[in-house]
Coordinates of C-alpha atoms in Angstrom, one line a residue:
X1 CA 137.6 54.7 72.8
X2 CA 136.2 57.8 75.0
X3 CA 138.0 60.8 74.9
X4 CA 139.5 62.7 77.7
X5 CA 140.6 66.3 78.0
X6 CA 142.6 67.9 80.8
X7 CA 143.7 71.6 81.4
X8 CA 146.0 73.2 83.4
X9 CA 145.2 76.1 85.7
X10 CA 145.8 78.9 86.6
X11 CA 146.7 79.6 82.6
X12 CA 146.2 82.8 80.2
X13 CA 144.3 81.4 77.3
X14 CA 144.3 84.0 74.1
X15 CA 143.2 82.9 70.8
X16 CA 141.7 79.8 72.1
X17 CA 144.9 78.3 73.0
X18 CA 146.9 77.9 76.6
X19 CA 150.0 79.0 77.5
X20 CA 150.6 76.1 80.1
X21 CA 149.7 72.4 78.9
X22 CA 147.0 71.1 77.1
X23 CA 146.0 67.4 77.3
X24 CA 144.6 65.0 75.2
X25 CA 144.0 61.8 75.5
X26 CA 142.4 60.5 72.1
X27 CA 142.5 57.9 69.9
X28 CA 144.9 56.2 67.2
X29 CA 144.3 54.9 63.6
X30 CA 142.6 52.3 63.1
X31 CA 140.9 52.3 66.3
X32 CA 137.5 54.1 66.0
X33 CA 136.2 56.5 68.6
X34 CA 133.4 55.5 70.4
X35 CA 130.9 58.0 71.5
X36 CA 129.5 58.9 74.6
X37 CA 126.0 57.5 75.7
X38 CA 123.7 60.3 74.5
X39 CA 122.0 61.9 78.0
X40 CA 118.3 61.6 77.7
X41 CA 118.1 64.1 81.1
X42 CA 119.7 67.8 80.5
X43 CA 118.7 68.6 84.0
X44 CA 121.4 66.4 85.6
X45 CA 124.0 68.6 83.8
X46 CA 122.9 71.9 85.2
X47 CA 123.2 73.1 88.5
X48 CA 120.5 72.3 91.5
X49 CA 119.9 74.2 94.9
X50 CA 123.0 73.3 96.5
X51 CA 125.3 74.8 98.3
X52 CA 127.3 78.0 97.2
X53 CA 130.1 77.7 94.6
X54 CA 132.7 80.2 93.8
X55 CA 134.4 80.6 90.2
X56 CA 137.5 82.1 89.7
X57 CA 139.7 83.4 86.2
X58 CA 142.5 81.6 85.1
X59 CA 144.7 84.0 87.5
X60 CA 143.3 82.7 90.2
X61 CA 141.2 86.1 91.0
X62 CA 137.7 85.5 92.4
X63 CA 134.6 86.4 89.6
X64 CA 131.2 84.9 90.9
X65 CA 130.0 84.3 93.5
X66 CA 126.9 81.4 93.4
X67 CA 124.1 80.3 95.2
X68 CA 120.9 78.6 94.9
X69 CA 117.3 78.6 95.4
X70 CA 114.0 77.2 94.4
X71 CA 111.9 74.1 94.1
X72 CA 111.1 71.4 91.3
X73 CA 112.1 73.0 88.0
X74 CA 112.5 76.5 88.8
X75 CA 115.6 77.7 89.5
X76 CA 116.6 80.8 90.8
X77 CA 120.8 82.0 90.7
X78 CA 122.0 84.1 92.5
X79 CA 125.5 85.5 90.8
X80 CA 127.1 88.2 92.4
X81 CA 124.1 90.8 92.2
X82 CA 122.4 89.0 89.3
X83 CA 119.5 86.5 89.9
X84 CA 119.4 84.0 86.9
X85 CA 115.8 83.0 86.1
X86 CA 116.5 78.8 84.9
X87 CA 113.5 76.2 84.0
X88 CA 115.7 72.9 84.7
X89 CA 113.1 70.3 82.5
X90 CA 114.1 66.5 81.7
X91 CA 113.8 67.3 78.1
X92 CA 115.6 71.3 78.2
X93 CA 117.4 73.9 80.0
X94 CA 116.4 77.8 79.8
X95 CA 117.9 80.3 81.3
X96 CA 117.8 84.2 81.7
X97 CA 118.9 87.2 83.4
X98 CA 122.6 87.0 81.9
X99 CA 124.1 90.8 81.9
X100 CA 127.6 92.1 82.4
X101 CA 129.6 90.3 84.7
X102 CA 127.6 87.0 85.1
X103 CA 128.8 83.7 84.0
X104 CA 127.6 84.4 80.3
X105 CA 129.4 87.4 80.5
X106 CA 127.4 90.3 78.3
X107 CA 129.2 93.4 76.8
X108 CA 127.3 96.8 77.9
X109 CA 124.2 97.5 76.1
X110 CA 123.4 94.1 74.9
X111 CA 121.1 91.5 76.4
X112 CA 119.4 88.3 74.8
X113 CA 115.8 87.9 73.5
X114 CA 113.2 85.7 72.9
X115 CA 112.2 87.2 69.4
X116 CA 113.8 85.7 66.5
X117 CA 114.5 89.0 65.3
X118 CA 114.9 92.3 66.7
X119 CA 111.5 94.5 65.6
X120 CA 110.4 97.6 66.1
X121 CA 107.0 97.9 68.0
X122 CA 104.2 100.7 68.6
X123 CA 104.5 101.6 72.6
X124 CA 101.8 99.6 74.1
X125 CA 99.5 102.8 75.9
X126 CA 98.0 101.8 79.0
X127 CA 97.0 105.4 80.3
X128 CA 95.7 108.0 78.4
X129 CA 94.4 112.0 79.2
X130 CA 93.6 115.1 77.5
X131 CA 95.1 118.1 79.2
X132 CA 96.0 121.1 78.3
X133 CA 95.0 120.9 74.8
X134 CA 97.2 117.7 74.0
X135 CA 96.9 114.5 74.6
X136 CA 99.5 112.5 77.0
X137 CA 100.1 108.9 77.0
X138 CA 101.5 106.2 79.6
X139 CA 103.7 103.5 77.4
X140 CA 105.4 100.4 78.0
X141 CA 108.1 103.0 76.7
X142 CA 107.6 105.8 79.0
X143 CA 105.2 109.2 78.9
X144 CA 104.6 110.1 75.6
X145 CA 102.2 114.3 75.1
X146 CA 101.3 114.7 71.7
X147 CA 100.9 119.2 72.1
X148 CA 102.3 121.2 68.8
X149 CA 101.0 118.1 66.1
X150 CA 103.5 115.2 66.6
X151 CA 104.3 112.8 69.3
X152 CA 106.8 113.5 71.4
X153 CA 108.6 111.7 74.7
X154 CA 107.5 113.4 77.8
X155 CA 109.4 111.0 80.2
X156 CA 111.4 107.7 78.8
X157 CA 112.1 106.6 82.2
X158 CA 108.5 107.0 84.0
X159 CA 107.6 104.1 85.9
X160 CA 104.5 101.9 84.7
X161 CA 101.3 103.8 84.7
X162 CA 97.6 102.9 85.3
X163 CA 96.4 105.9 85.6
X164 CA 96.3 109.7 84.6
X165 CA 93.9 113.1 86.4
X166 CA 94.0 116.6 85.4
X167 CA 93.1 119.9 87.2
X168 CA 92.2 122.0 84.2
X169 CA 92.1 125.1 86.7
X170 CA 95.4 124.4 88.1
X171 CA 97.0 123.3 84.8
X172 CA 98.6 120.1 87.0
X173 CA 99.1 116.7 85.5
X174 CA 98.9 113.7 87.9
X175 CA 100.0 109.8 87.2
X176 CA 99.8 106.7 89.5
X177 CA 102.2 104.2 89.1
X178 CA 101.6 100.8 89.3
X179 CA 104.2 100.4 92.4
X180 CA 101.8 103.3 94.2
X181 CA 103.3 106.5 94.0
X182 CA 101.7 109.7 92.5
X183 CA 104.1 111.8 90.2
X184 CA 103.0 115.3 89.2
X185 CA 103.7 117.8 86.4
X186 CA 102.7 121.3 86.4
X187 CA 101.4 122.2 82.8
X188 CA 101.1 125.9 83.3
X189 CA 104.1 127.3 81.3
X190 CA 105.3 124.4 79.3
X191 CA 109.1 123.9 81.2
X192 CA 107.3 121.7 83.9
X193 CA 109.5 118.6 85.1
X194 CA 107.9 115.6 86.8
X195 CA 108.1 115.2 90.1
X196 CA 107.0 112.5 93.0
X197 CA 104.2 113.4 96.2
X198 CA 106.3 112.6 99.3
X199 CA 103.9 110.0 100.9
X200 CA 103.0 106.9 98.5
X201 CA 99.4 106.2 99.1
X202 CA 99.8 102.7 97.6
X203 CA 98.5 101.1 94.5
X204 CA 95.4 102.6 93.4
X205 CA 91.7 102.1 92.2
X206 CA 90.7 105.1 90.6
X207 CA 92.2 108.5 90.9
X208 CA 90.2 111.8 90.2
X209 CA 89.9 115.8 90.1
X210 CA 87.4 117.7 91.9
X211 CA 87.2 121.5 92.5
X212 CA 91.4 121.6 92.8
X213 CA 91.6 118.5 94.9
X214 CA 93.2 115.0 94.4
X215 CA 90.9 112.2 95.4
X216 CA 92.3 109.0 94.9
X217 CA 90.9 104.8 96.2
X218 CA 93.3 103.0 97.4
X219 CA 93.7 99.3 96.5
X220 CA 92.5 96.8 98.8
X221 CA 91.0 99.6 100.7
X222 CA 87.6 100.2 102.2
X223 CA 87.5 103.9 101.6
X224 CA 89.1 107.0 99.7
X225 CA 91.6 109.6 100.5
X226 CA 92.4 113.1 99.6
X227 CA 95.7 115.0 99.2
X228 CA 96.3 118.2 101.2
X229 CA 99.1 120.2 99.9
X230 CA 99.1 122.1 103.1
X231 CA 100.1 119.3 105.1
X232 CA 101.5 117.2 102.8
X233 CA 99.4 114.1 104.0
X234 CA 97.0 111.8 102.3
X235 CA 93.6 112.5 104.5
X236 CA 91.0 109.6 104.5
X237 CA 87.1 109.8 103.7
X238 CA 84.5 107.4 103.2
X239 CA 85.7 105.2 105.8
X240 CA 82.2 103.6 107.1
X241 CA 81.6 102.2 103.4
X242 CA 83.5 99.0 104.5
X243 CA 84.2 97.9 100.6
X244 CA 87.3 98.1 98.6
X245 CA 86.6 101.5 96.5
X246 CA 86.9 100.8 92.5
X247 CA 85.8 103.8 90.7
X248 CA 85.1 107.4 91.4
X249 CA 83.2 110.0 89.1
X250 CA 82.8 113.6 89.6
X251 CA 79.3 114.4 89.5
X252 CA 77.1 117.5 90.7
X253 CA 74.7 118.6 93.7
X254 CA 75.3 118.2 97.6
X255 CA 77.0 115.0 97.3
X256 CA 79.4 115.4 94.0
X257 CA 81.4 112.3 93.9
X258 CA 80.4 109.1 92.8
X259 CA 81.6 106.2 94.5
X260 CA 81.7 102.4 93.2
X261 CA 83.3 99.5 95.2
X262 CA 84.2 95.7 94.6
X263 CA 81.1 94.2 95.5
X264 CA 78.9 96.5 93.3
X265 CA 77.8 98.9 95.8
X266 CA 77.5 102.6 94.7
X267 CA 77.1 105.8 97.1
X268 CA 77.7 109.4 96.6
X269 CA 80.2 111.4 98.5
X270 CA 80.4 114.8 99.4
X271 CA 84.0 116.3 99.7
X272 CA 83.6 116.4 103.5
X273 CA 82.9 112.8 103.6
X274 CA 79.0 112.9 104.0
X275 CA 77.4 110.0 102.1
X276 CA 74.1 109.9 101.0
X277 CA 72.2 107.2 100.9
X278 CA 73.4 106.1 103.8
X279 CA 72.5 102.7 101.9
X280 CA 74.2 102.0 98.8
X281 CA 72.0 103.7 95.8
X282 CA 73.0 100.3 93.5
X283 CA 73.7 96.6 95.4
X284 CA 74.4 94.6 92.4
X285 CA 77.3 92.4 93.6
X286 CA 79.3 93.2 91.0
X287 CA 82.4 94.7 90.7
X288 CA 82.3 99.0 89.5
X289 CA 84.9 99.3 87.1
X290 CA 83.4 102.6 85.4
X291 CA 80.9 105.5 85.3
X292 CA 80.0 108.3 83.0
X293 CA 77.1 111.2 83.2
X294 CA 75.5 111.8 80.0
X295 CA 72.1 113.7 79.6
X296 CA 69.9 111.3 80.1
X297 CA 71.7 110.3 83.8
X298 CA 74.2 108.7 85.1
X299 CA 75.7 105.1 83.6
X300 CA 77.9 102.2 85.3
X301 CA 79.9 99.7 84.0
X302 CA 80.2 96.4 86.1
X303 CA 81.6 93.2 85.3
X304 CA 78.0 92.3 84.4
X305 CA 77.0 94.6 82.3
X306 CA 75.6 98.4 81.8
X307 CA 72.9 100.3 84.7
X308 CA 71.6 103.3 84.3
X309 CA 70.0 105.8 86.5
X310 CA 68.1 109.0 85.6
X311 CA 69.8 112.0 87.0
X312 CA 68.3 112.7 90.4
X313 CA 66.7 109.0 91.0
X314 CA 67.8 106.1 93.1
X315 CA 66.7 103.2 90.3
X316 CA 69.7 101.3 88.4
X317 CA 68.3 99.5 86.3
X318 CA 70.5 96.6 84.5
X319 CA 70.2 98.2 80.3
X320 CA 73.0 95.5 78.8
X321 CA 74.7 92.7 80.1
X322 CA 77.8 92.7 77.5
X323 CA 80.5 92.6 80.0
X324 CA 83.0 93.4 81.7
X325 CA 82.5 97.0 81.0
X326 CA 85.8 98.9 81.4
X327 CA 84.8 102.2 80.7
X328 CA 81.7 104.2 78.4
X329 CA 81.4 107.3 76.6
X330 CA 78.4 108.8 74.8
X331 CA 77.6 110.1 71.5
X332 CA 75.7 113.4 71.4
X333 CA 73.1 114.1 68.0
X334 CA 76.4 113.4 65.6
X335 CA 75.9 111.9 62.4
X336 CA 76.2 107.9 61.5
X337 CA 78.4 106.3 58.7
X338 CA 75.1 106.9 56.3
X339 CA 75.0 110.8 57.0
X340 CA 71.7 110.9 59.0
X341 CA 70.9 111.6 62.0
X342 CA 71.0 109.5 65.2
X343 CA 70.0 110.3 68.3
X344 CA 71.8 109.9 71.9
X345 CA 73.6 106.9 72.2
X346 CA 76.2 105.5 74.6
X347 CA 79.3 103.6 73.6
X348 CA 81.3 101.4 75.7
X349 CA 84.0 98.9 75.7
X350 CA 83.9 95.6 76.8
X351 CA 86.9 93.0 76.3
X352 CA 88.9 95.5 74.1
X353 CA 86.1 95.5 71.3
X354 CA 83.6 98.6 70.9
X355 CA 79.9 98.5 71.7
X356 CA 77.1 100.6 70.7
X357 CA 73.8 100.6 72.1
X358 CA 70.8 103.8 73.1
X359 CA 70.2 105.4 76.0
X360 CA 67.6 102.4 76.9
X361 CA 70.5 99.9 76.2
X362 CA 69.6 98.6 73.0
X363 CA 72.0 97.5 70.3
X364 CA 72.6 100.5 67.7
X365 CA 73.5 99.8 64.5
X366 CA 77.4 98.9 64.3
X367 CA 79.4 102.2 63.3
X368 CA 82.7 102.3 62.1
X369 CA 84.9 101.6 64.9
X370 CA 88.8 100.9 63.9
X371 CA 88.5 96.7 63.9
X372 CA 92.1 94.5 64.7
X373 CA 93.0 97.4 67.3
X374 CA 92.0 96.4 71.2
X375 CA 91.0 99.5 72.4
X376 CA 91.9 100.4 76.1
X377 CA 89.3 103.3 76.8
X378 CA 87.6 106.7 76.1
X379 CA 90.0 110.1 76.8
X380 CA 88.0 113.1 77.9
X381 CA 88.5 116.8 77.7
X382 CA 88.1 117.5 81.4
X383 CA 89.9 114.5 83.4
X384 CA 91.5 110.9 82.8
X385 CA 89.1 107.8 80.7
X386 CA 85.6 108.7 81.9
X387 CA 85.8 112.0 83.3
X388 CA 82.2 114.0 82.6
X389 CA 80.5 114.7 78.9
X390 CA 81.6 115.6 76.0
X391 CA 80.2 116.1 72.0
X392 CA 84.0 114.9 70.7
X393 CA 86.0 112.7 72.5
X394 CA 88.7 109.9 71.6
X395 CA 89.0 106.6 71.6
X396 CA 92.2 105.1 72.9
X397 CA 94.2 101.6 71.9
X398 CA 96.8 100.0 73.0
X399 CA 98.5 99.7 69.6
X400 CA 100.5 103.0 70.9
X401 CA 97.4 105.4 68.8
X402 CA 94.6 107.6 69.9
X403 CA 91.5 108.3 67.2
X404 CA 91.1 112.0 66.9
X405 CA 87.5 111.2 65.9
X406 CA 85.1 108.9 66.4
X407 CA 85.6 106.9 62.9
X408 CA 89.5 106.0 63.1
X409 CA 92.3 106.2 65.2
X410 CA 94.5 108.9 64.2
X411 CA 97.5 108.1 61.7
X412 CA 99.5 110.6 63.8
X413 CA 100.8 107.9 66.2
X414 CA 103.6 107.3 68.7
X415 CA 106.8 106.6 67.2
X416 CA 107.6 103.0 66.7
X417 CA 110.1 102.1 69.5
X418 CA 112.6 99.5 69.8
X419 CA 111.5 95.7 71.6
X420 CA 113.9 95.4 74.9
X421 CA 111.7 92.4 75.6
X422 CA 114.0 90.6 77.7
X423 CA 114.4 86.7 77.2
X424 CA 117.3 84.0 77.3
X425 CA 119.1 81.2 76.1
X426 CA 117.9 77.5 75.4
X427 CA 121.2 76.2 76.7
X428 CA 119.8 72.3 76.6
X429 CA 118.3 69.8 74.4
X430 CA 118.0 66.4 75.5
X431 CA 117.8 65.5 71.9
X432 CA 121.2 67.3 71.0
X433 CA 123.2 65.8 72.8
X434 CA 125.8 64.3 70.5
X435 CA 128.8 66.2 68.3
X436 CA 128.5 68.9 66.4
X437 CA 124.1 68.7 67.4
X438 CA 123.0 72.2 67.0
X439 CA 119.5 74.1 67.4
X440 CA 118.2 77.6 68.1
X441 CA 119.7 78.8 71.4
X442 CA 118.3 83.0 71.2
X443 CA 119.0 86.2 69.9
X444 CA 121.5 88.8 70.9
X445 CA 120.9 92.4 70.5
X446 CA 123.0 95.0 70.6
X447 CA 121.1 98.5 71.8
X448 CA 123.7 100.8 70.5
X449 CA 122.7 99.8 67.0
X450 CA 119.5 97.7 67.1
X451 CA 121.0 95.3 65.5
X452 CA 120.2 91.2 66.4
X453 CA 121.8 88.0 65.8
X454 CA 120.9 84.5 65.7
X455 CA 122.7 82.5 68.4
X456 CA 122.8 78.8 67.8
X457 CA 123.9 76.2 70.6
X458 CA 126.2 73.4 68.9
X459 CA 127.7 70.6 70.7
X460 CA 131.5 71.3 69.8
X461 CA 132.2 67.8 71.8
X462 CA 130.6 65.2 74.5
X463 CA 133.8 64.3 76.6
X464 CA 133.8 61.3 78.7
X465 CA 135.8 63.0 81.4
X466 CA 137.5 66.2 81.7
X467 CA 140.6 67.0 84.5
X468 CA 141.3 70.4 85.4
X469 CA 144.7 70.7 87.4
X470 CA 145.3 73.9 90.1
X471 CA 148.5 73.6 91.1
X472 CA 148.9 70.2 92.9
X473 CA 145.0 69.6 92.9
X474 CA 143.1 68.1 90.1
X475 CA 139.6 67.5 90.1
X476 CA 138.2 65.1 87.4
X477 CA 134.5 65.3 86.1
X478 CA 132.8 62.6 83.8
X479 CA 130.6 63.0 81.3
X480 CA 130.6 66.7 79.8
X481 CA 129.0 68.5 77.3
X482 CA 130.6 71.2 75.7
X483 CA 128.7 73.8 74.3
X484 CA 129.1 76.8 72.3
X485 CA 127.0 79.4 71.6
X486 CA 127.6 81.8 68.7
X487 CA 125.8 83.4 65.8
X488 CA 127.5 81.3 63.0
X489 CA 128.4 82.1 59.7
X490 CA 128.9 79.4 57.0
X491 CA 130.2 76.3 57.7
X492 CA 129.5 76.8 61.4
X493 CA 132.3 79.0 62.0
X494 CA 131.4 81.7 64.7
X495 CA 131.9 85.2 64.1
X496 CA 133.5 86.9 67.0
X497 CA 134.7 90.2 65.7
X498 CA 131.9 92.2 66.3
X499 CA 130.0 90.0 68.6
X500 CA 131.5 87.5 71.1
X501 CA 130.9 83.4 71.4
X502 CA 130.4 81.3 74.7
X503 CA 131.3 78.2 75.3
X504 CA 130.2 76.6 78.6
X505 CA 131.4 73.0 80.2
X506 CA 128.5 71.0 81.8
X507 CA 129.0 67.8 83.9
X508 CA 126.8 65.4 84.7
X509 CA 126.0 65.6 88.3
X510 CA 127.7 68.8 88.8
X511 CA 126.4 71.2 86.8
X512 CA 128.1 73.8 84.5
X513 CA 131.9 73.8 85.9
X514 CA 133.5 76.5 83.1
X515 CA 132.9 79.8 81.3
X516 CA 134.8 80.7 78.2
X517 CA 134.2 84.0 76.4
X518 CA 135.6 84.4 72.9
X519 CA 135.8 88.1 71.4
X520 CA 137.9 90.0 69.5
X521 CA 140.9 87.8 69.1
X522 CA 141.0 87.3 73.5
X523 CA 139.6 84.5 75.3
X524 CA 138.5 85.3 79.2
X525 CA 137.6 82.0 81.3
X526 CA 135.7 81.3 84.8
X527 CA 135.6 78.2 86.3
X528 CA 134.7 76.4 89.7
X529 CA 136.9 76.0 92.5

């Protein structure tokens, strides 16, 4: 025989049991229970993009608020001001996004993960500068300056950052965010705070320093603008080059800037927006990710490879064609790993991993570059990654460290930091759908501590109908899956004094209809209406 359950509302339930009536209709000795036919397509017990639905406590109070977009598998909820991320698959159900106050009601400073475990993990750098005698970083954990010996949080809430330029003259720090805004931090007597340029010039290229002014290349864009502080405005230059701008170099003579664009095209730029040649000095049709003046001329990294021009010539010659280049850095007369010797050699990186070769663009002899770390770029003195020459500069990976030398990264390293890598629940198996089934749901973590627990989904039962009664109305749904998911001790008992348990009602061809939430001793329920 199938089993049906039926419940009561509106109805306070604490300690798991109702104060109003409970019904069960189950079987009697000797007749066996027979069990549900097992549901071979999850999807058809989750929700699809259907009209709004409303859920409402067991006092009759509205909670959420539902409603529904999205096409094939991906499923977007909207509940109250949370959006739900779901992937609704034949086979499994995934969904994340859950905080406070959504159906899988979180407590404050907890959120579920993807990791099986919580970890703790070197910031991932993705911005690094020299200025003012220290080095700072741009983290997936913020702005980190490393100024008096040891790392130390600049800004834990900075935005994400792709790039860093420095006035050494004005002692002022600049960042552009990946959104497109330009913060600023004045480094001249240590108490600087950060602050944001009033006009957003979008997302950006390249971003540099020259002679007290902020030149920066727009995304997208066809030419480069410079901030006046008098007016407070983002001035364009360098309109007529008609190309999206992807590098810029400070340089020296008439025409100091160095300009690169998408298509491989480079010109120089004076600060009055002459350019000279008024042809491109280099068509390669290749994208200009990098450049770097060294003493035997001037270098460019494309996404074919290295060119090299002799200072005051109009010949780029193609040297190496390791690519992408993402940005280069030269050696000057130091000594190699045997102790002799070598002479002026450039160094670049290409695909994370560190390449040698001499001024002519031949291979050099492999050095001993930090291996297993993928290394993100060269920090100069003077500016952001390639800024002008330098005897001593620093090699920069992701792995949250910056080498103080050339022959290892420093073990003076940014703090390990806390994962809040964000992730969900596996709230369906097509292959668990019988009782007491149970697999690998997620992982809770709770900030406050760092702690993490192991969240299993078990099928507590598989009803063939459930009836839920509000007032004179009773609305019957067949074939439901109830689920709980819990970090379980022994035996498969949950533990819900220091963390709660869900349990969550899905019917087939409706979707998930109720919301429990075990913890401490109270249960708290939400259910459609």
């Amino acid at each position: 025989m199938n089993r049906s359950h039926s419940f009561w509302t509106p109805a306070l339930l604490t300690c798991g049991l109702a104060v109003g009536a409970l019904a069960f209709s189950a079987c009697r000795q000797p007749v066996e229970q027979v069990q549900p036919p097992t549901i071979t397509d999850v999807s058809s017990c989750f929700w699809t993009s259907s009209s709004p639905r409303t859920l409402f406590d067991t006092s009759g109070k509205l909670t959420n608020t539902l409603s529904f977009s999205g096409s094939g598998s991906s499923l977007a909820v909207q509940d109250n001001s949370i959006t739900l991320q779901c992937q609704t698959l034949k086979d499994s159900v995934k969904a994340s996004g859950f905080a406070p106050g959504s159906v899988i009601d979180l407590d404050n400073y907890s959120f579920f993960s993807d990791a099986d475990t919580q970890v703790s993990i070197r910031p991932k750098i993705s911005a690094a500068v020299v200025a003012n005698s220290g080095y700072y970083a741009a983290t997936d954990h913020g702005i980190w300056s490393h100024t008096s010996s040891v790392w130390q949080q600049d800004n834990a809430s900075a935005p994400a950052i792709n790039l860093f330029a420095y006035d050494a003259t004005a002692k002022m720090l600049y960042a552009a965010t990946l959104s497109g805004q330009v913060m600023q931090k004045s480094l001249a007597t240590g108490s600087g705070t950060w602050s944001t340029l009033p006009v957003t010039p979008g997302p950006l290229n390249a971003m540099i320093v020259y002679k007290g002014s902020l030149y920066v290349a727009p995304a997208g864009g066809n030419g480069v603008s410079v901030w006046s502080t008098a007016s407070q405005t983002w001035n364009p230059l360098a309109t007529s080059i008609g190309d999206e701008v992807t590098a810029l170099f400070p340089y020296s003579g008439s025409y100091p800037i160095l300009v690169g664009t998408a298509h491989g095209k480079i010109y120089m730029m004076s600060p009055s927006d002459g350019l000279s040649p008024a042809a491109p000095a280099l068509n390669c049709n290749s994208r200009i990710n990098c450049f770097l003046a060294f003493n035997g001329g001037v270098a460019a990294g494309t996404n074919i490879g290295l060119y090299k021009s002799p200072h005051g010539s109009d010949a780029w010659p193609l040297i190496n064609t390791t690519a992408p280049i993402q940005s280069i850095a030269q050696r000057v007369g130091k000594y190699n790993d045997s102790g002799k010797s070598d002479p002026d050699s450039l160094c670049f990186i290409s695909s994370g991993k560190v390449y040698w070769v001499d001024t002519s663009g031949n291979p050099v002899p492999a050095r001993a570059i930090p291996t297993g770390l993928p290394a993100l770029g060269f920090v100069f003195e003077s500016g952001s990654v390639n800024s002008t020459v330098a005897t001593e500069l620093s090699l920069c990976v992701r792995a949250g460290m910056i080498g103080a030398t050339w022959i290892s990264p420093t073990t003076d390293s940014i703090p390990y930091q806390h994962s809040e890598s964000r992730g969900g629940l596996l709230l369906l198996r097509s292959d668990r759908t019988n009782d007491n089934d149970s697999w690998r749901a997620g992982t809770l973590v709770t900030s406050k501590n760092w702690k993490s627990y192991a969240i299993t989904g078990r099928i507590r039962e598989h009803l063939d109908s459930l009836h839920i009664t509000n007032g004179s109305v009773t609305k019957s749904y067949p074939d439901v899956l109830v689920v709980r998911y819990a970090h379980e001790l022994a035996g498969a008992i949950p533990q819900s004094d220091a963390i709660p348990y869900w349990v969550v009602y899905y019917a087939k061809g409706t979707g998930p209809i109720m919301f429990d939430k075990q913890e401490g001793g109270m249960l708290t329920r939400r259910q459609l209406q």
